[in-house]
mmCIF file of C-alpha atoms in Angstrom:
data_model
loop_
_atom_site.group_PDB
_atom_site.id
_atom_site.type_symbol
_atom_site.label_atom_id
_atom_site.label_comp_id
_atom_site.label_asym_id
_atom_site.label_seq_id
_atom_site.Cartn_x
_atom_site.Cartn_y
_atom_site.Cartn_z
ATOM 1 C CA UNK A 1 0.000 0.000 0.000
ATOM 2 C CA UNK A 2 1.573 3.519 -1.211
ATOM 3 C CA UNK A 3 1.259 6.604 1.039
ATOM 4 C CA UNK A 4 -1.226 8.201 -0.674
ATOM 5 C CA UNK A 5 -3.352 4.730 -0.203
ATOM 6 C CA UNK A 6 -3.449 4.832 3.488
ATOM 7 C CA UNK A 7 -3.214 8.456 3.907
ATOM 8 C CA UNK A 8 -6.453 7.973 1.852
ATOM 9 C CA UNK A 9 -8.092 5.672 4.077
ATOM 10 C CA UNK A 10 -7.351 7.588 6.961
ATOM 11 C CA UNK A 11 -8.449 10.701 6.286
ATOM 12 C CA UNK A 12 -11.574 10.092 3.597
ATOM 13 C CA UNK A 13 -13.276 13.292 4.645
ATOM 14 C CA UNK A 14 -10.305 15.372 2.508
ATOM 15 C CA UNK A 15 -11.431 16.269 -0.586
ATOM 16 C CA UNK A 16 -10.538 15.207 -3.688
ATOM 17 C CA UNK A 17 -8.995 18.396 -4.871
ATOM 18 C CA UNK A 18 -6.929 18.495 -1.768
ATOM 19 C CA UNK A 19 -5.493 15.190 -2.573
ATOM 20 C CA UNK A 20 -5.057 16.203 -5.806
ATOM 21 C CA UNK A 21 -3.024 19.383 -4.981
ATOM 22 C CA UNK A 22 -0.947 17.246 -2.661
ATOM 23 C CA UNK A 23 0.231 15.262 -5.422
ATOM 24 C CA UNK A 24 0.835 17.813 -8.045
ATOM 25 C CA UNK A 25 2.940 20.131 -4.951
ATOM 26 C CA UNK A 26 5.346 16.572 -4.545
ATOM 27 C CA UNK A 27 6.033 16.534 -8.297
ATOM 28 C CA UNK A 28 6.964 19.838 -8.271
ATOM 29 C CA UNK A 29 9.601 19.219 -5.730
ATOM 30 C CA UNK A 30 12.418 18.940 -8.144
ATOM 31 C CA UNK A 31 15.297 18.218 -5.109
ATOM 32 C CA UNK A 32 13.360 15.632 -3.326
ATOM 33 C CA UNK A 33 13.681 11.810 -3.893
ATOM 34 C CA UNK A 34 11.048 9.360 -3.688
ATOM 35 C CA UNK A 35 11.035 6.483 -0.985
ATOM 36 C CA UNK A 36 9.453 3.480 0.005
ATOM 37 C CA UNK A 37 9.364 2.380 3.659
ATOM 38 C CA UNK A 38 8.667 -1.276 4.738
ATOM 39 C CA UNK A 39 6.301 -0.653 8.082
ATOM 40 C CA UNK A 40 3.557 -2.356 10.009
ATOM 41 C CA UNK A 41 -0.099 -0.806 9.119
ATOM 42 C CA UNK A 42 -0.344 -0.475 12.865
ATOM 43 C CA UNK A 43 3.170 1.907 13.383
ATOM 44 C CA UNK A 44 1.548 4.090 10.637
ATOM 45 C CA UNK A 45 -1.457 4.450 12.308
ATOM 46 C CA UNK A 46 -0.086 5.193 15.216
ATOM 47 C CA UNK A 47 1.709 7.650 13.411
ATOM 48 C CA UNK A 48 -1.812 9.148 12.086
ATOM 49 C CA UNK A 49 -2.962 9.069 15.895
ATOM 50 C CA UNK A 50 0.018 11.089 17.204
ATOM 51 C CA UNK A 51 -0.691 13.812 14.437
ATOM 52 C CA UNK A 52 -4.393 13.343 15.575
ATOM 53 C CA UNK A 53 -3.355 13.957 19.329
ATOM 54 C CA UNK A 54 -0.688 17.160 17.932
ATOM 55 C CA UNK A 55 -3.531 19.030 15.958
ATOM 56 C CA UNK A 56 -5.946 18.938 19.541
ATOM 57 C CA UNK A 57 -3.717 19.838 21.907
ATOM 58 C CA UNK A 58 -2.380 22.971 19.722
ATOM 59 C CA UNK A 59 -5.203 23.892 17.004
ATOM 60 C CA UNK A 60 -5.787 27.147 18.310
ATOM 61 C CA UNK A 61 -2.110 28.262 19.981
ATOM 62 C CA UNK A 62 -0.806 26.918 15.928
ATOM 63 C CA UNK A 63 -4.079 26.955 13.655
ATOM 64 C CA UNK A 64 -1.904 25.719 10.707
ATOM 65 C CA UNK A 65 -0.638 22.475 12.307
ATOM 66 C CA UNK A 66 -4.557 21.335 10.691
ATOM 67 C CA UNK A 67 -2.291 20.391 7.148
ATOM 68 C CA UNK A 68 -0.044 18.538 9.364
ATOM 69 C CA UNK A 69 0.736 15.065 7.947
ATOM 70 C CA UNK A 70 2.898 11.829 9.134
ATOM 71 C CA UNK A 71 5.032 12.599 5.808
ATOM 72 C CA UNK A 72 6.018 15.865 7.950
ATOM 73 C CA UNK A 73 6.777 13.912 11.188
ATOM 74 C CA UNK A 74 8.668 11.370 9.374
ATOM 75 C CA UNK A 75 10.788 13.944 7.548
ATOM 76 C CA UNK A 76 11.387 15.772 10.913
ATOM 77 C CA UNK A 77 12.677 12.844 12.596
ATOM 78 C CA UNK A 78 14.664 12.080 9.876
ATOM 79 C CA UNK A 79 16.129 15.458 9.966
ATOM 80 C CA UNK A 80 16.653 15.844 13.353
ATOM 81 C CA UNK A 81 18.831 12.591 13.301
ATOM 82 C CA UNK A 82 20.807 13.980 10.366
ATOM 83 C CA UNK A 83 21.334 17.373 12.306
ATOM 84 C CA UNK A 84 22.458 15.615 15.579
ATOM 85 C CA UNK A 85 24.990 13.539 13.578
ATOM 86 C CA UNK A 86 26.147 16.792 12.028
ATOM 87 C CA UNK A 87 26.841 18.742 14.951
ATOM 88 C CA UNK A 88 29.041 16.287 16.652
ATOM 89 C CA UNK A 89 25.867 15.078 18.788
ATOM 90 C CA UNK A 90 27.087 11.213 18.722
ATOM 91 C CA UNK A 91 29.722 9.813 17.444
ATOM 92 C CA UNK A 92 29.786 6.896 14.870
ATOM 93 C CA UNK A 93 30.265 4.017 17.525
ATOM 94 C CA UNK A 94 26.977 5.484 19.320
ATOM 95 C CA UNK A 95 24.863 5.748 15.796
ATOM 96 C CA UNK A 96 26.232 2.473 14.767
ATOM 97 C CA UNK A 97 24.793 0.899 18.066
ATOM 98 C CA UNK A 98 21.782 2.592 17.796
ATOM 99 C CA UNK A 99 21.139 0.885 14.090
ATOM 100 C CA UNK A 100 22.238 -2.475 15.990
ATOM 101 C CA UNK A 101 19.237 -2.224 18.652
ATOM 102 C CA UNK A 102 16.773 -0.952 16.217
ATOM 103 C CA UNK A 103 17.743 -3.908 13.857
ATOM 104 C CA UNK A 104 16.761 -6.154 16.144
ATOM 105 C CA UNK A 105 13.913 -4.726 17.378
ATOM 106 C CA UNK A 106 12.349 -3.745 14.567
ATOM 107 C CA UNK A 107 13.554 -4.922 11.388
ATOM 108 C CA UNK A 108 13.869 -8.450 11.630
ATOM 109 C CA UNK A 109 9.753 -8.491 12.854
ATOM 110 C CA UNK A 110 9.481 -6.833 9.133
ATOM 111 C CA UNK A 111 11.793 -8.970 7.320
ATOM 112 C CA UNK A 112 9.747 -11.275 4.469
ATOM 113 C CA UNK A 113 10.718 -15.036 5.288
ATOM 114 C CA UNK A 114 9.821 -18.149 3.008
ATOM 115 C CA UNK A 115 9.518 -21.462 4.018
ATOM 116 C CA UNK A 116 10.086 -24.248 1.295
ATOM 117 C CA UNK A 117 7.388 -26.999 1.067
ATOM 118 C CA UNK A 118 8.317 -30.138 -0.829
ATOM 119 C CA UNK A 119 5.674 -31.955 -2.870
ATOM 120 C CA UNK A 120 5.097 -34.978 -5.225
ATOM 121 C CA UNK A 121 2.711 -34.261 -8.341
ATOM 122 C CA UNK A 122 2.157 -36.768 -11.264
ATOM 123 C CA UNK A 123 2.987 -34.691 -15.064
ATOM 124 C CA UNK A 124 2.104 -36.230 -18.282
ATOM 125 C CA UNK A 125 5.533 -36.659 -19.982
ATOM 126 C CA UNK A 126 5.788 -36.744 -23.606
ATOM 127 C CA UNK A 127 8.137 -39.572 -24.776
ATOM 128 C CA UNK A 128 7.876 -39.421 -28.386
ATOM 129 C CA UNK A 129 5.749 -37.664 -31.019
ATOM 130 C CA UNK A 130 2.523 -39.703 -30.483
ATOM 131 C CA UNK A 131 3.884 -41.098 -26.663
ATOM 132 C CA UNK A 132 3.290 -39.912 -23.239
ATOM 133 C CA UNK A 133 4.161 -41.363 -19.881
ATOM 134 C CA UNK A 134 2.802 -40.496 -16.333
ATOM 135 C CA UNK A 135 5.880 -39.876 -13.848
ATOM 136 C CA UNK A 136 6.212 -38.395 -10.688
ATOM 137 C CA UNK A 137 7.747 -35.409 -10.303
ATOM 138 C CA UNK A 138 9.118 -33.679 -7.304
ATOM 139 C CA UNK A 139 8.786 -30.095 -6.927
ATOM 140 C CA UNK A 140 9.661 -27.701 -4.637
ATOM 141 C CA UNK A 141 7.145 -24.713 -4.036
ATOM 142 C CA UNK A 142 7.528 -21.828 -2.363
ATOM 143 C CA UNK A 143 5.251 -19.997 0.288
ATOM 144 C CA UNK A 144 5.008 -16.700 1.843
ATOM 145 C CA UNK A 145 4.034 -16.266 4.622
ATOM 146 C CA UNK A 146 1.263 -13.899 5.164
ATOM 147 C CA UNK A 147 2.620 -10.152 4.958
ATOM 148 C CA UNK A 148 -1.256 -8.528 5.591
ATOM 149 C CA UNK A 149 -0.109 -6.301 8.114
ATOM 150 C CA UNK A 150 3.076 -4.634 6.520
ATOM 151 C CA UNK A 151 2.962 -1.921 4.058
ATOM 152 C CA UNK A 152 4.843 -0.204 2.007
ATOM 153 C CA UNK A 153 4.672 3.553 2.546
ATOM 154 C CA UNK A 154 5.920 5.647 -0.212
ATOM 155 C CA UNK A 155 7.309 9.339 0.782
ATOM 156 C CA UNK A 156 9.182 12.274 -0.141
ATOM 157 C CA UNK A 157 12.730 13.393 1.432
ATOM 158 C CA UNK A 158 15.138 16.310 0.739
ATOM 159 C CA UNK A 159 17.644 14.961 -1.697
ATOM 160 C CA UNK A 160 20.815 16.422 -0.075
ATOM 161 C CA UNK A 161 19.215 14.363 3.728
ATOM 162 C CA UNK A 162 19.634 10.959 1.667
ATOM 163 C CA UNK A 163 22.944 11.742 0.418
ATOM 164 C CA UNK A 164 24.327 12.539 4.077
ATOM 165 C CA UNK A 165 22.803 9.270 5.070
ATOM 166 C CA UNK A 166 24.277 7.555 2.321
ATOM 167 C CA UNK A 167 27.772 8.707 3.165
ATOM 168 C CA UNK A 168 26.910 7.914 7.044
ATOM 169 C CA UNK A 169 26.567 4.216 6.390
ATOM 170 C CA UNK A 170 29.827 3.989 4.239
ATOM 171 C CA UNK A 171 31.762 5.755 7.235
ATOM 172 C CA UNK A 172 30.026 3.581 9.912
ATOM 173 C CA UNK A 173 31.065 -0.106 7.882
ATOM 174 C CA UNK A 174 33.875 -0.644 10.396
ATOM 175 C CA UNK A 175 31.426 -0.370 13.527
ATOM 176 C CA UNK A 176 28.328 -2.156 11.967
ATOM 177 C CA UNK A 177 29.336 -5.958 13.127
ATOM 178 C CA UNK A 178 28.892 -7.144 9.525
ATOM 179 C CA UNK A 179 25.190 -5.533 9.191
ATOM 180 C CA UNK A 180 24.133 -3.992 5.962
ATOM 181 C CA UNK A 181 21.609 -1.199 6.485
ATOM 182 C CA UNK A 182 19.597 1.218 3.492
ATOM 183 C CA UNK A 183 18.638 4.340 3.847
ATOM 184 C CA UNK A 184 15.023 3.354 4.108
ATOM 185 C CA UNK A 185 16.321 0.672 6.928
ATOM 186 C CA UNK A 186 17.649 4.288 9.002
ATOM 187 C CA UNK A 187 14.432 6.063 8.398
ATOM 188 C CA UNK A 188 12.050 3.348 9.260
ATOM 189 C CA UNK A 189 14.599 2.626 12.765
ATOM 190 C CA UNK A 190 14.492 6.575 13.819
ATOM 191 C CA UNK A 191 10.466 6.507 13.214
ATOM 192 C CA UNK A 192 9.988 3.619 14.917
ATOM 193 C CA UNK A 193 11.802 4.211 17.904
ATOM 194 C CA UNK A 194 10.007 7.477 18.197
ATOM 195 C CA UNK A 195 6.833 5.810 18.378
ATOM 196 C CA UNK A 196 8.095 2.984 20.472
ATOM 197 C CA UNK A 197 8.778 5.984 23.057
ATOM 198 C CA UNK A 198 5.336 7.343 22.102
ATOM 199 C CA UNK A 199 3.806 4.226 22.812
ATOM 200 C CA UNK A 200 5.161 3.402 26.371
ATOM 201 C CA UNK A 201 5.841 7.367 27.603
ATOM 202 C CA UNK A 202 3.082 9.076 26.564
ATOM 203 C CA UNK A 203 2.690 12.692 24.788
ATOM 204 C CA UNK A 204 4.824 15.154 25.467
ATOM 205 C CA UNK A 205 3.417 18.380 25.043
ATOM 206 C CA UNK A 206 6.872 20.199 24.426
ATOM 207 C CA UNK A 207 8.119 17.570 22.100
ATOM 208 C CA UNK A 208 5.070 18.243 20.438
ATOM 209 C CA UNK A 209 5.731 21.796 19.949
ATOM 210 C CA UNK A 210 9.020 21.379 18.900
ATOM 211 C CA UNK A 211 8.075 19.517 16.131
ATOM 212 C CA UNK A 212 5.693 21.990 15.124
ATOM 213 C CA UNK A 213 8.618 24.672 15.663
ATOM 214 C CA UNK A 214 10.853 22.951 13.514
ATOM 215 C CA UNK A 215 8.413 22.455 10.565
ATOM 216 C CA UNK A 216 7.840 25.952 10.577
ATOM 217 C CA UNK A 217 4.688 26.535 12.163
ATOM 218 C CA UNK A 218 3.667 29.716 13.560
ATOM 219 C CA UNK A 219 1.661 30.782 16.721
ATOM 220 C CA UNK A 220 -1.558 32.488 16.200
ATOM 221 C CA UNK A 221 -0.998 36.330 17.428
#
């Protein structure tokens, strides 16, 4: 399911022309580069929730925080990770670690396994022109296993955030115990662990407002 799918589902009473705008403002956004990220329906909507939960608490101190979306808490995450990394925040050994513990908590529950199922079937087998034979024939068959709850949530980031990314994976190799991470894999950890906090903290009404803050939003005077 793409972003606009469950962004659609969750919010049917936006218009169709709003939707439509949406879409024709992310094509216009000639430095941004379009993601996919591999998530549980469930983290999403608790994602939708926490926006929910932003927009109450501060509709009338920030009146524009009503267009807030999850794509802008997702970028704003992402951002703030790249900025702490840039000023010196934590060093590569600390990020590194913090890719380690999100790996396993997170990414391996989103990892697509297969199990291999032998089986015997009986095939006609043609012999000669006018011959056929019945044989047995062993094949082996793969099956998925049932991947109903994850989706695949396609969003827009600032070019020049991927690239920094990019480069901080090739410089933390040496500290990465073998692990190969994407830059999806580093936005869906960061996200994640935000609403793992989320879920077992609670709001915070001035982390709340400092997301607003950061996105630009301004207090009604």
């Amino acid at each position: 399911m793409t972003y606009y799918e469950v962004r659609y589902n969750y919010y049917k009473k936006n218009t169709f022309v709003n939707r439509l705008k949406d879409k024709i403002e992310a094509v216009l956004e000639l430095d941004t580069v379009a993601i996919s990220l591999k998530m549980k329906h469930i983290d999403i909507l608790r994602g939708f929730a926490y926006i929910d939960d932003i927009k109450e608490v501060f509709e009338k101190v920030y009146p524009g925080c009503l267009k807030l979306d999850i794509a802008d808490l997702i970028n704003i995450l992402f951002q703030d990770f790249v900025k702490q990394i840039k000023n010196g925040d934590q060093n590569h050994k600390e990020v590194a670690d913090f890719l380690l513990d999100g790996n396993l908590r997170y990414l391996h529950l989103l990892k697509k396994r297969r199990s291999t199922n032998e089986s015997t079937q009986r095939k006609l087998q043609q012999i000669s022109t006018y011959s056929f034979v019945l044989e047995d024939v062993e094949e082996t068959i793969q099956v998925e296993e049932d991947m109903n709850e994850i989706i695949f949530y396609d969003i827009l980031f600032k070019e020049k955030f991927i690239n920094r990314i990019k480069i901080l994976l090739y410089d933390l190799e040496p500290y990465l115990k073998g692990e190969n991470f994407s830059v999806e894999e580093v936005i869906v950890i960061r996200y994640l662990n935000f609403i793992e906090r989320i879920r077992t903290e609670g709001n915070n009404p001035q982390v709340m407002e400092a997301i607003l803050l950061n996105l630009g939003y301004k207090k009604e005077l």
